[in-house]
Amino acid sequence: MPDNAKSSQQYLSANHAQSTEIGLEWDQDNQQWWEWYMSLAENESDAGEKPRIDLPEPMPHPTPDRATLAQELSQPFHLSQTQVEYFRCHGYIKLKSVLSPGALTLLRQELAAMFQQQSDQLGHRFGSLEMMWEQNQLVRAFVFSTRLARLAAELLDVAAVRLYHDNGLSKQPGCGRTPWHYDGHHFPIATQNVCTVWIPLQEIPDSMGPLGFAQGLDVVELVEDIPFNKFDTSYDRRVNERLRDRGIEVDLGPFELGEVSFHHNLSFHTAGPNRTTTPRMVLATTYFEDGARVIDAPHMVNGDWRRFMPGVEPGQVINTPLNPVLFSQ
Ligand SMILES: O=C(O)CCC(=O)C(=O)O
Protein backbone atom coordinates (compact mmCIF):
# COMPACT_ATOMS: atom_id res chain seq x y z
CA MET A 1 0.00 0.00 0.00
CA PRO A 2 1.47 3.46 -0.84
CA ASP A 3 1.93 5.74 2.16
CA ASN A 4 -0.79 8.00 0.84
CA ALA A 5 -3.35 5.20 1.03
CA LYS A 6 -3.22 5.25 4.83
CA SER A 7 -6.01 6.88 6.77
CA SER A 8 -6.23 10.62 6.21
CA GLN A 9 -7.13 11.27 9.82
CA GLN A 10 -3.68 10.33 11.08
CA TYR A 11 -2.16 13.36 9.31
CA LEU A 12 -4.52 15.83 10.95
CA SER A 13 -4.09 17.58 14.30
CA ALA A 14 -6.46 16.46 17.06
CA ASN A 15 -8.50 19.59 16.42
CA HIS A 16 -9.06 18.77 12.77
CA ALA A 17 -9.36 15.02 13.24
CA GLN A 18 -12.34 15.27 15.56
CA SER A 19 -14.66 17.31 13.35
CA THR A 20 -15.79 17.28 9.72
CA GLU A 21 -15.39 21.08 9.71
CA ILE A 22 -13.24 22.43 6.88
CA GLY A 23 -13.55 26.12 7.79
CA LEU A 24 -10.85 26.03 10.49
CA GLU A 25 -7.38 27.13 9.41
CA TRP A 26 -4.60 24.58 8.91
CA ASP A 27 -2.45 24.25 12.06
CA GLN A 28 0.64 22.30 10.91
CA ASP A 29 3.39 22.90 8.36
CA ASN A 30 3.30 22.58 4.58
CA GLN A 31 4.92 19.11 4.50
CA GLN A 32 2.22 17.81 6.83
CA TRP A 33 -0.41 19.46 4.64
CA TRP A 34 0.89 17.54 1.62
CA GLU A 35 0.95 14.29 3.63
CA TRP A 36 -2.73 14.78 4.45
CA TYR A 37 -3.69 16.01 1.01
CA MET A 38 -2.04 13.12 -0.84
CA SER A 39 -3.95 10.70 1.39
CA LEU A 40 -7.15 11.92 -0.31
CA ALA A 41 -6.16 10.27 -3.62
CA GLU A 42 -7.59 6.96 -4.80
CA ASN A 43 -4.89 4.38 -5.49
CA GLU A 44 -4.94 0.75 -6.48
CA SER A 45 -4.77 -1.22 -3.22
CA ASP A 46 -1.65 -3.14 -4.25
CA ALA A 47 0.08 -0.16 -5.93
CA GLY A 48 2.83 0.03 -3.32
CA GLU A 49 3.79 -3.64 -3.74
CA LYS A 50 4.11 -3.67 -7.53
CA PRO A 51 7.69 -3.90 -8.84
CA ARG A 52 9.12 -0.51 -9.78
CA ILE A 53 10.35 0.35 -13.24
CA ASP A 54 14.09 0.67 -13.05
CA LEU A 55 14.92 4.18 -14.21
CA PRO A 56 18.45 5.48 -13.69
CA GLU A 57 19.08 8.92 -12.20
CA PRO A 58 18.86 11.48 -15.02
CA MET A 59 22.05 12.08 -16.97
CA PRO A 60 23.66 15.42 -16.10
CA HIS A 61 24.00 17.93 -18.96
CA PRO A 62 26.80 20.51 -19.26
CA THR A 63 25.85 23.34 -16.92
CA PRO A 64 25.83 27.06 -17.79
CA ASP A 65 27.97 29.59 -15.91
CA ARG A 66 26.26 32.19 -13.76
CA ALA A 67 26.04 34.87 -16.47
CA THR A 68 24.68 32.48 -19.11
CA LEU A 69 22.08 31.19 -16.68
CA ALA A 70 21.04 34.74 -15.74
CA GLN A 71 20.63 35.57 -19.41
CA GLU A 72 18.52 32.46 -20.07
CA LEU A 73 16.25 33.18 -17.11
CA SER A 74 15.69 36.81 -18.06
CA GLN A 75 15.20 36.59 -21.83
CA PRO A 76 11.58 36.57 -23.02
CA PHE A 77 10.11 33.35 -24.38
CA HIS A 78 7.72 34.39 -27.13
CA LEU A 79 4.18 33.07 -27.02
CA SER A 80 2.10 32.76 -30.15
CA GLN A 81 -1.50 33.93 -30.14
CA THR A 82 -2.53 30.28 -30.60
CA GLN A 83 -0.67 29.32 -27.41
CA VAL A 84 -2.30 32.14 -25.44
CA GLU A 85 -5.72 31.11 -26.73
CA TYR A 86 -5.02 27.47 -25.85
CA PHE A 87 -4.27 28.46 -22.23
CA ARG A 88 -7.35 30.63 -21.97
CA CYS A 89 -9.58 27.90 -23.39
CA HIS A 90 -8.11 24.83 -21.70
CA GLY A 91 -6.77 26.40 -18.50
CA TYR A 92 -3.21 25.14 -18.97
CA ILE A 93 -0.46 24.86 -21.52
CA LYS A 94 2.70 22.76 -21.82
CA LEU A 95 5.56 24.61 -23.54
CA LYS A 96 8.67 22.84 -24.78
CA SER A 97 12.24 24.17 -24.48
CA VAL A 98 11.39 26.87 -21.95
CA LEU A 99 14.54 26.01 -19.98
CA SER A 100 17.78 24.40 -21.11
CA PRO A 101 18.91 20.91 -20.01
CA GLY A 102 22.01 22.47 -18.38
CA ALA A 103 20.00 24.95 -16.30
CA LEU A 104 17.69 22.13 -15.19
CA THR A 105 20.65 19.93 -14.28
CA LEU A 106 21.87 22.68 -11.93
CA LEU A 107 18.47 23.06 -10.31
CA ARG A 108 17.92 19.32 -9.95
CA GLN A 109 21.28 18.86 -8.26
CA GLU A 110 20.46 21.70 -5.86
CA LEU A 111 17.02 20.37 -4.94
CA ALA A 112 18.32 16.81 -4.69
CA ALA A 113 20.88 18.01 -2.14
CA MET A 114 18.15 19.73 -0.12
CA PHE A 115 15.87 16.68 -0.19
CA GLN A 116 18.86 14.50 0.71
CA GLN A 117 18.99 16.26 4.09
CA GLN A 118 15.59 14.80 4.95
CA SER A 119 16.01 11.52 3.04
CA ASP A 120 15.61 9.43 6.20
CA GLN A 121 12.03 10.69 6.52
CA LEU A 122 11.06 10.75 2.86
CA GLY A 123 10.38 7.06 2.11
CA HIS A 124 7.58 6.76 -0.44
CA ARG A 125 6.30 10.17 0.39
CA PHE A 126 5.57 13.35 -1.44
CA GLY A 127 8.43 15.53 -0.23
CA SER A 128 7.82 19.26 -0.12
CA LEU A 129 10.17 22.21 0.39
CA GLU A 130 8.96 25.78 0.22
CA MET A 131 10.29 29.33 0.43
CA MET A 132 13.64 27.93 -0.61
CA TRP A 133 14.38 31.16 -2.47
CA GLU A 134 14.88 33.02 0.80
CA GLN A 135 18.06 31.03 1.50
CA ASN A 136 19.19 29.63 -1.81
CA GLN A 137 20.53 31.90 -4.57
CA LEU A 138 20.15 29.35 -7.35
CA VAL A 139 16.51 28.62 -6.51
CA ARG A 140 15.95 32.37 -6.20
CA ALA A 141 17.27 32.87 -9.73
CA PHE A 142 14.63 30.45 -11.11
CA VAL A 143 11.78 31.71 -8.92
CA PHE A 144 12.56 35.35 -9.79
CA SER A 145 13.09 34.51 -13.49
CA THR A 146 11.56 37.26 -15.62
CA ARG A 147 11.15 34.73 -18.42
CA LEU A 148 8.81 32.61 -16.27
CA ALA A 149 7.01 35.47 -14.50
CA ARG A 150 6.43 37.24 -17.83
CA LEU A 151 4.94 34.07 -19.31
CA ALA A 152 2.58 33.79 -16.32
CA ALA A 153 1.54 37.46 -16.69
CA GLU A 154 1.02 37.17 -20.44
CA LEU A 155 -1.01 33.99 -20.19
CA LEU A 156 -3.17 35.50 -17.44
CA ASP A 157 -3.32 38.82 -19.33
CA VAL A 158 -2.50 40.91 -16.27
CA ALA A 159 -0.23 43.96 -15.96
CA ALA A 160 1.92 42.62 -13.14
CA VAL A 161 2.41 39.44 -11.12
CA ARG A 162 3.64 38.84 -7.58
CA LEU A 163 5.10 35.70 -6.10
CA TYR A 164 2.91 33.53 -3.85
CA HIS A 165 5.47 30.83 -3.14
CA ASP A 166 7.96 28.35 -4.51
CA ASN A 167 7.41 24.64 -3.88
CA GLY A 168 10.04 21.96 -4.41
CA LEU A 169 8.20 18.66 -4.87
CA SER A 170 9.78 15.23 -4.80
CA LYS A 171 7.32 12.48 -5.63
CA GLN A 172 9.34 9.59 -4.27
CA PRO A 173 9.45 6.11 -5.87
CA GLY A 174 6.29 4.30 -4.79
CA CYS A 175 4.34 7.48 -3.97
CA GLY A 176 0.76 7.28 -5.22
CA ARG A 177 -1.46 9.62 -7.20
CA THR A 178 -1.99 13.32 -6.58
CA PRO A 179 -5.76 13.82 -6.11
CA TRP A 180 -7.86 15.78 -8.58
CA HIS A 181 -8.04 19.41 -7.55
CA TYR A 182 -7.90 23.02 -8.73
CA ASP A 183 -5.56 25.50 -7.11
CA GLY A 184 -8.33 28.02 -6.47
CA HIS A 185 -9.35 25.62 -3.69
CA HIS A 186 -5.82 25.73 -2.23
CA PHE A 187 -4.68 29.33 -2.44
CA PRO A 188 -6.39 31.90 -0.20
CA ILE A 189 -6.09 34.56 -2.88
CA ALA A 190 -9.22 36.50 -3.85
CA THR A 191 -8.66 36.43 -7.61
CA GLN A 192 -8.65 33.69 -10.22
CA ASN A 193 -5.70 35.38 -11.92
CA VAL A 194 -3.21 32.94 -10.46
CA CYS A 195 -0.83 30.77 -12.46
CA THR A 196 1.42 27.93 -11.31
CA VAL A 197 4.54 27.21 -13.33
CA TRP A 198 5.40 23.51 -12.96
CA ILE A 199 9.00 22.84 -13.91
CA PRO A 200 10.07 19.18 -14.19
CA LEU A 201 13.72 18.69 -13.21
CA GLN A 202 14.05 15.54 -15.33
CA GLU A 203 12.02 14.01 -18.14
CA ILE A 204 8.74 12.64 -16.81
CA PRO A 205 7.57 9.50 -18.61
CA ASP A 206 4.07 8.13 -17.96
CA SER A 207 5.44 5.76 -15.34
CA MET A 208 6.78 8.62 -13.20
CA GLY A 209 3.49 10.51 -12.78
CA PRO A 210 3.39 13.57 -15.04
CA LEU A 211 0.97 16.34 -14.10
CA GLY A 212 -2.28 15.75 -16.04
CA PHE A 213 -4.90 18.35 -16.93
CA ALA A 214 -8.63 18.15 -17.59
CA GLN A 215 -9.18 20.24 -20.68
CA GLY A 216 -11.41 23.26 -20.24
CA LEU A 217 -11.45 26.18 -17.87
CA ASP A 218 -15.13 25.48 -17.25
CA VAL A 219 -14.58 21.94 -15.89
CA VAL A 220 -14.68 23.47 -12.42
CA GLU A 221 -18.40 24.17 -12.95
CA LEU A 222 -19.08 20.54 -13.94
CA VAL A 223 -17.88 19.27 -10.57
CA GLU A 224 -18.84 22.12 -8.25
CA ASP A 225 -21.65 20.12 -6.61
CA ILE A 226 -19.24 17.37 -5.45
CA PRO A 227 -18.56 17.88 -1.73
CA PHE A 228 -14.97 17.95 -0.55
CA ASN A 229 -14.32 15.37 2.18
CA LYS A 230 -11.27 15.84 4.39
CA PHE A 231 -11.22 12.22 5.62
CA ASP A 232 -11.37 10.04 2.52
CA THR A 233 -10.81 9.67 -1.21
CA SER A 234 -14.43 10.27 -2.21
CA TYR A 235 -13.84 13.71 -3.75
CA ASP A 236 -11.02 12.46 -5.97
CA ARG A 237 -13.04 9.40 -7.02
CA ARG A 238 -16.21 11.35 -7.75
CA VAL A 239 -14.41 14.03 -9.76
CA ASN A 240 -12.71 11.32 -11.77
CA GLU A 241 -16.05 9.61 -12.45
CA ARG A 242 -17.71 12.87 -13.43
CA LEU A 243 -14.95 13.77 -15.88
CA ARG A 244 -15.17 10.32 -17.40
CA ASP A 245 -18.98 10.39 -17.62
CA ARG A 246 -18.96 13.81 -19.28
CA GLY A 247 -16.29 12.77 -21.78
CA ILE A 248 -13.81 15.43 -20.66
CA GLU A 249 -10.41 15.08 -22.37
CA VAL A 250 -7.55 14.63 -19.91
CA ASP A 251 -4.01 15.40 -21.02
CA LEU A 252 -1.82 12.92 -19.13
CA GLY A 253 1.11 13.06 -21.52
CA PRO A 254 4.78 12.81 -20.54
CA PHE A 255 7.10 15.83 -20.18
CA GLU A 256 10.34 16.26 -22.10
CA LEU A 257 13.28 17.83 -20.32
CA GLY A 258 12.86 21.60 -20.72
CA GLU A 259 9.10 21.35 -21.09
CA VAL A 260 7.21 23.43 -18.52
CA SER A 261 3.48 23.60 -17.82
CA PHE A 262 1.50 26.66 -16.77
CA HIS A 263 -1.87 26.14 -15.14
CA HIS A 264 -4.63 28.55 -14.19
CA ASN A 265 -6.23 28.70 -10.75
CA LEU A 266 -9.37 27.00 -12.11
CA SER A 267 -7.59 24.23 -14.05
CA PHE A 268 -8.48 20.76 -12.74
CA HIS A 269 -5.37 18.61 -12.51
CA THR A 270 -4.01 15.38 -11.06
CA ALA A 271 -0.82 13.32 -11.37
CA GLY A 272 -0.15 9.61 -11.61
CA PRO A 273 1.88 7.53 -9.14
CA ASN A 274 5.64 7.32 -9.41
CA ARG A 275 6.15 3.69 -10.44
CA THR A 276 9.86 4.17 -11.14
CA THR A 277 12.98 3.98 -8.97
CA THR A 278 13.82 7.69 -9.44
CA PRO A 279 12.27 10.59 -7.51
CA ARG A 280 10.10 12.84 -9.70
CA MET A 281 11.43 16.28 -8.84
CA VAL A 282 9.71 19.50 -9.75
CA LEU A 283 9.85 23.18 -8.90
CA ALA A 284 6.33 24.60 -8.81
CA THR A 285 6.18 28.38 -8.51
CA THR A 286 2.95 30.30 -8.15
CA TYR A 287 2.33 33.88 -9.31
CA PHE A 288 -0.78 36.01 -8.78
CA GLU A 289 -2.11 39.29 -10.08
CA ASP A 290 -0.70 42.34 -8.33
CA GLY A 291 -3.35 44.00 -6.16
CA ALA A 292 -5.09 40.79 -5.06
CA ARG A 293 -6.28 40.37 -1.49
CA VAL A 294 -6.50 37.44 0.89
CA ILE A 295 -9.94 35.78 0.86
CA ASP A 296 -12.22 36.69 3.76
CA ALA A 297 -12.36 33.23 5.34
CA PRO A 298 -9.24 31.09 4.90
CA HIS A 299 -9.75 27.38 5.65
CA MET A 300 -7.74 24.19 6.16
CA VAL A 301 -7.26 23.50 2.44
CA ASN A 302 -5.29 26.77 2.23
CA GLY A 303 -2.53 25.07 4.22
CA ASP A 304 0.33 27.07 5.73
CA TRP A 305 -0.58 30.28 3.83
CA ARG A 306 0.47 32.68 6.62
CA ARG A 307 4.05 31.49 6.12
CA PHE A 308 3.88 32.72 2.50
CA MET A 309 2.56 36.23 3.28
CA PRO A 310 3.42 36.99 6.90
CA GLY A 311 1.33 39.63 8.63
CA VAL A 312 -1.39 39.86 6.00
CA GLU A 313 -4.87 39.26 7.39
CA PRO A 314 -8.03 38.07 5.60
CA GLY A 315 -9.35 40.77 3.28
CA GLN A 316 -6.05 42.67 3.09
CA VAL A 317 -3.97 43.34 -0.03
CA ILE A 318 -1.02 40.94 -0.42
CA ASN A 319 2.12 43.01 -0.74
CA THR A 320 4.70 41.77 1.76
CA PRO A 321 8.44 41.59 0.98
CA LEU A 322 7.92 37.82 0.49
CA ASN A 323 5.50 38.57 -2.36
CA PRO A 324 7.54 40.82 -4.64
CA VAL A 325 6.33 41.95 -8.06
CA LEU A 326 8.35 39.71 -10.39
CA PHE A 327 7.10 41.03 -13.69
CA SER A 328 5.38 44.21 -14.67
CA GLN A 329 4.44 45.12 -18.29
O1 LIG B 1 3.29 17.64 -8.49
C1 LIG B 1 2.17 17.18 -8.24
O2 LIG B 1 1.92 15.98 -8.26
C2 LIG B 1 1.06 18.13 -7.90
C3 LIG B 1 1.43 19.56 -8.05
C4 LIG B 1 0.27 20.48 -8.14
O3 LIG B 1 -0.85 20.10 -8.01
C5 LIG B 1 0.52 21.88 -8.40
O4 LIG B 1 1.69 22.30 -8.45
O5 LIG B 1 -0.46 22.63 -8.55
mmCIF file with all atom_site columns, N, CA, C and O and ligand atoms in Angstrom, residues 126 169 178 181 183 196 198 211 263 269 271 280 284, ligand 1:
data_model
loop_
_atom_site.group_PDB
_atom_site.id
_atom_site.type_symbol
_atom_site.label_atom_id
_atom_site.label_alt_id
_atom_site.label_comp_id
_atom_site.label_asym_id
_atom_site.label_entity_id
_atom_site.label_seq_id
_atom_site.pdbx_PDB_ins_code
_atom_site.Cartn_x
_atom_site.Cartn_y
_atom_site.Cartn_z
_atom_site.occupancy
_atom_site.B_iso_or_equiv
_atom_site.pdbx_formal_charge
_atom_site.auth_seq_id
_atom_site.auth_comp_id
_atom_site.auth_asym_id
_atom_site.auth_atom_id
_atom_site.pdbx_PDB_model_num
ATOM   1  N N  . PHE A 1 126 ? 5.574  12.198 -0.558  1.00 0.00 ? 126 PHE A N  1
ATOM   2  C CA . PHE A 1 126 ? 5.569  13.350 -1.440  1.00 0.00 ? 126 PHE A CA 1
ATOM   3  C C  . PHE A 1 126 ? 6.319  14.425 -0.675  1.00 0.00 ? 126 PHE A C  1
ATOM   4  O O  . PHE A 1 126 ? 5.757  15.081 0.203   1.00 0.00 ? 126 PHE A O  1
ATOM   5  N N  . LEU A 1 169 ? 9.012  19.864 -5.091  1.00 0.00 ? 169 LEU A N  1
ATOM   6  C CA . LEU A 1 169 ? 8.203  18.663 -4.872  1.00 0.00 ? 169 LEU A CA 1
ATOM   7  C C  . LEU A 1 169 ? 8.986  17.440 -5.309  1.00 0.00 ? 169 LEU A C  1
ATOM   8  O O  . LEU A 1 169 ? 9.469  17.395 -6.444  1.00 0.00 ? 169 LEU A O  1
ATOM   9  N N  . THR A 1 178 ? -1.610 12.017 -7.144  1.00 0.00 ? 178 THR A N  1
ATOM   10 C CA . THR A 1 178 ? -1.991 13.319 -6.583  1.00 0.00 ? 178 THR A CA 1
ATOM   11 C C  . THR A 1 178 ? -3.488 13.456 -6.861  1.00 0.00 ? 178 THR A C  1
ATOM   12 O O  . THR A 1 178 ? -3.903 13.243 -8.010  1.00 0.00 ? 178 THR A O  1
ATOM   13 N N  . HIS A 1 181 ? -7.756 18.162 -8.254  1.00 0.00 ? 181 HIS A N  1
ATOM   14 C CA . HIS A 1 181 ? -8.044 19.413 -7.550  1.00 0.00 ? 181 HIS A CA 1
ATOM   15 C C  . HIS A 1 181 ? -7.849 20.589 -8.492  1.00 0.00 ? 181 HIS A C  1
ATOM   16 O O  . HIS A 1 181 ? -7.303 20.431 -9.591  1.00 0.00 ? 181 HIS A O  1
ATOM   17 N N  . ASP A 1 183 ? -6.335 24.747 -8.092  1.00 0.00 ? 183 ASP A N  1
ATOM   18 C CA . ASP A 1 183 ? -5.560 25.501 -7.108  1.00 0.00 ? 183 ASP A CA 1
ATOM   19 C C  . ASP A 1 183 ? -6.380 26.599 -6.430  1.00 0.00 ? 183 ASP A C  1
ATOM   20 O O  . ASP A 1 183 ? -6.036 27.049 -5.328  1.00 0.00 ? 183 ASP A O  1
ATOM   21 N N  . THR A 1 196 ? 0.300  28.716 -11.848 1.00 0.00 ? 196 THR A N  1
ATOM   22 C CA . THR A 1 196 ? 1.417  27.932 -11.314 1.00 0.00 ? 196 THR A CA 1
ATOM   23 C C  . THR A 1 196 ? 2.265  27.414 -12.460 1.00 0.00 ? 196 THR A C  1
ATOM   24 O O  . THR A 1 196 ? 1.750  26.855 -13.435 1.00 0.00 ? 196 THR A O  1
ATOM   25 N N  . TRP A 1 198 ? 4.974  24.834 -13.453 1.00 0.00 ? 198 TRP A N  1
ATOM   26 C CA . TRP A 1 198 ? 5.396  23.513 -12.957 1.00 0.00 ? 198 TRP A CA 1
ATOM   27 C C  . TRP A 1 198 ? 6.574  23.066 -13.803 1.00 0.00 ? 198 TRP A C  1
ATOM   28 O O  . TRP A 1 198 ? 6.435  22.784 -15.001 1.00 0.00 ? 198 TRP A O  1
ATOM   29 N N  . LEU A 1 211 ? 2.181  15.597 -14.440 1.00 0.00 ? 211 LEU A N  1
ATOM   30 C CA . LEU A 1 211 ? 0.969  16.343 -14.103 1.00 0.00 ? 211 LEU A CA 1
ATOM   31 C C  . LEU A 1 211 ? 0.002  16.200 -15.281 1.00 0.00 ? 211 LEU A C  1
ATOM   32 O O  . LEU A 1 211 ? 0.425  16.291 -16.443 1.00 0.00 ? 211 LEU A O  1
ATOM   33 N N  . HIS A 1 263 ? -0.433 26.380 -15.304 1.00 0.00 ? 263 HIS A N  1
ATOM   34 C CA . HIS A 1 263 ? -1.874 26.142 -15.135 1.00 0.00 ? 263 HIS A CA 1
ATOM   35 C C  . HIS A 1 263 ? -2.548 27.250 -14.345 1.00 0.00 ? 263 HIS A C  1
ATOM   36 O O  . HIS A 1 263 ? -1.986 27.849 -13.445 1.00 0.00 ? 263 HIS A O  1
ATOM   37 N N  . HIS A 1 269 ? -6.530 19.440 -12.178 1.00 0.00 ? 269 HIS A N  1
ATOM   38 C CA . HIS A 1 269 ? -5.368 18.612 -12.514 1.00 0.00 ? 269 HIS A CA 1
ATOM   39 C C  . HIS A 1 269 ? -5.148 17.513 -11.478 1.00 0.00 ? 269 HIS A C  1
ATOM   40 O O  . HIS A 1 269 ? -5.699 17.547 -10.367 1.00 0.00 ? 269 HIS A O  1
ATOM   41 N N  . ALA A 1 271 ? -2.088 13.903 -10.879 1.00 0.00 ? 271 ALA A N  1
ATOM   42 C CA . ALA A 1 271 ? -0.822 13.322 -11.372 1.00 0.00 ? 271 ALA A CA 1
ATOM   43 C C  . ALA A 1 271 ? -0.825 11.854 -10.996 1.00 0.00 ? 271 ALA A C  1
ATOM   44 O O  . ALA A 1 271 ? -1.382 11.466 -9.953  1.00 0.00 ? 271 ALA A O  1
ATOM   45 N N  . ARG A 1 280 ? 10.592 11.872 -8.697  1.00 0.00 ? 280 ARG A N  1
ATOM   46 C CA . ARG A 1 280 ? 10.102 12.835 -9.704  1.00 0.00 ? 280 ARG A CA 1
ATOM   47 C C  . ARG A 1 280 ? 10.186 14.227 -9.092  1.00 0.00 ? 280 ARG A C  1
ATOM   48 O O  . ARG A 1 280 ? 9.365  14.614 -8.288  1.00 0.00 ? 280 ARG A O  1
ATOM   49 N N  . ALA A 1 284 ? 7.612  23.989 -8.458  1.00 0.00 ? 284 ALA A N  1
ATOM   50 C CA . ALA A 1 284 ? 6.325  24.599 -8.808  1.00 0.00 ? 284 ALA A CA 1
ATOM   51 C C  . ALA A 1 284 ? 6.297  25.991 -8.179  1.00 0.00 ? 284 ALA A C  1
ATOM   52 O O  . ALA A 1 284 ? 6.415  26.118 -6.966  1.00 0.00 ? 284 ALA A O  1
HETATM 53 O O1 . LIG B 2 .   ? 3.289  17.642 -8.490  1.00 0.00 ? 1   LIG B O1 1
HETATM 54 C C1 . LIG B 2 .   ? 2.171  17.182 -8.241  1.00 0.00 ? 1   LIG B C1 1
HETATM 55 O O2 . LIG B 2 .   ? 1.917  15.978 -8.256  1.00 0.00 ? 1   LIG B O2 1
HETATM 56 C C2 . LIG B 2 .   ? 1.057  18.132 -7.904  1.00 0.00 ? 1   LIG B C2 1
HETATM 57 C C3 . LIG B 2 .   ? 1.431  19.559 -8.050  1.00 0.00 ? 1   LIG B C3 1
HETATM 58 C C4 . LIG B 2 .   ? 0.271  20.478 -8.143  1.00 0.00 ? 1   LIG B C4 1
HETATM 59 O O3 . LIG B 2 .   ? -0.847 20.100 -8.013  1.00 0.00 ? 1   LIG B O3 1
HETATM 60 C C5 . LIG B 2 .   ? 0.523  21.884 -8.396  1.00 0.00 ? 1   LIG B C5 1
HETATM 61 O O4 . LIG B 2 .   ? 1.694  22.304 -8.453  1.00 0.00 ? 1   LIG B O4 1
HETATM 62 O O5 . LIG B 2 .   ? -0.460 22.630 -8.554  1.00 0.00 ? 1   LIG B O5 1
#
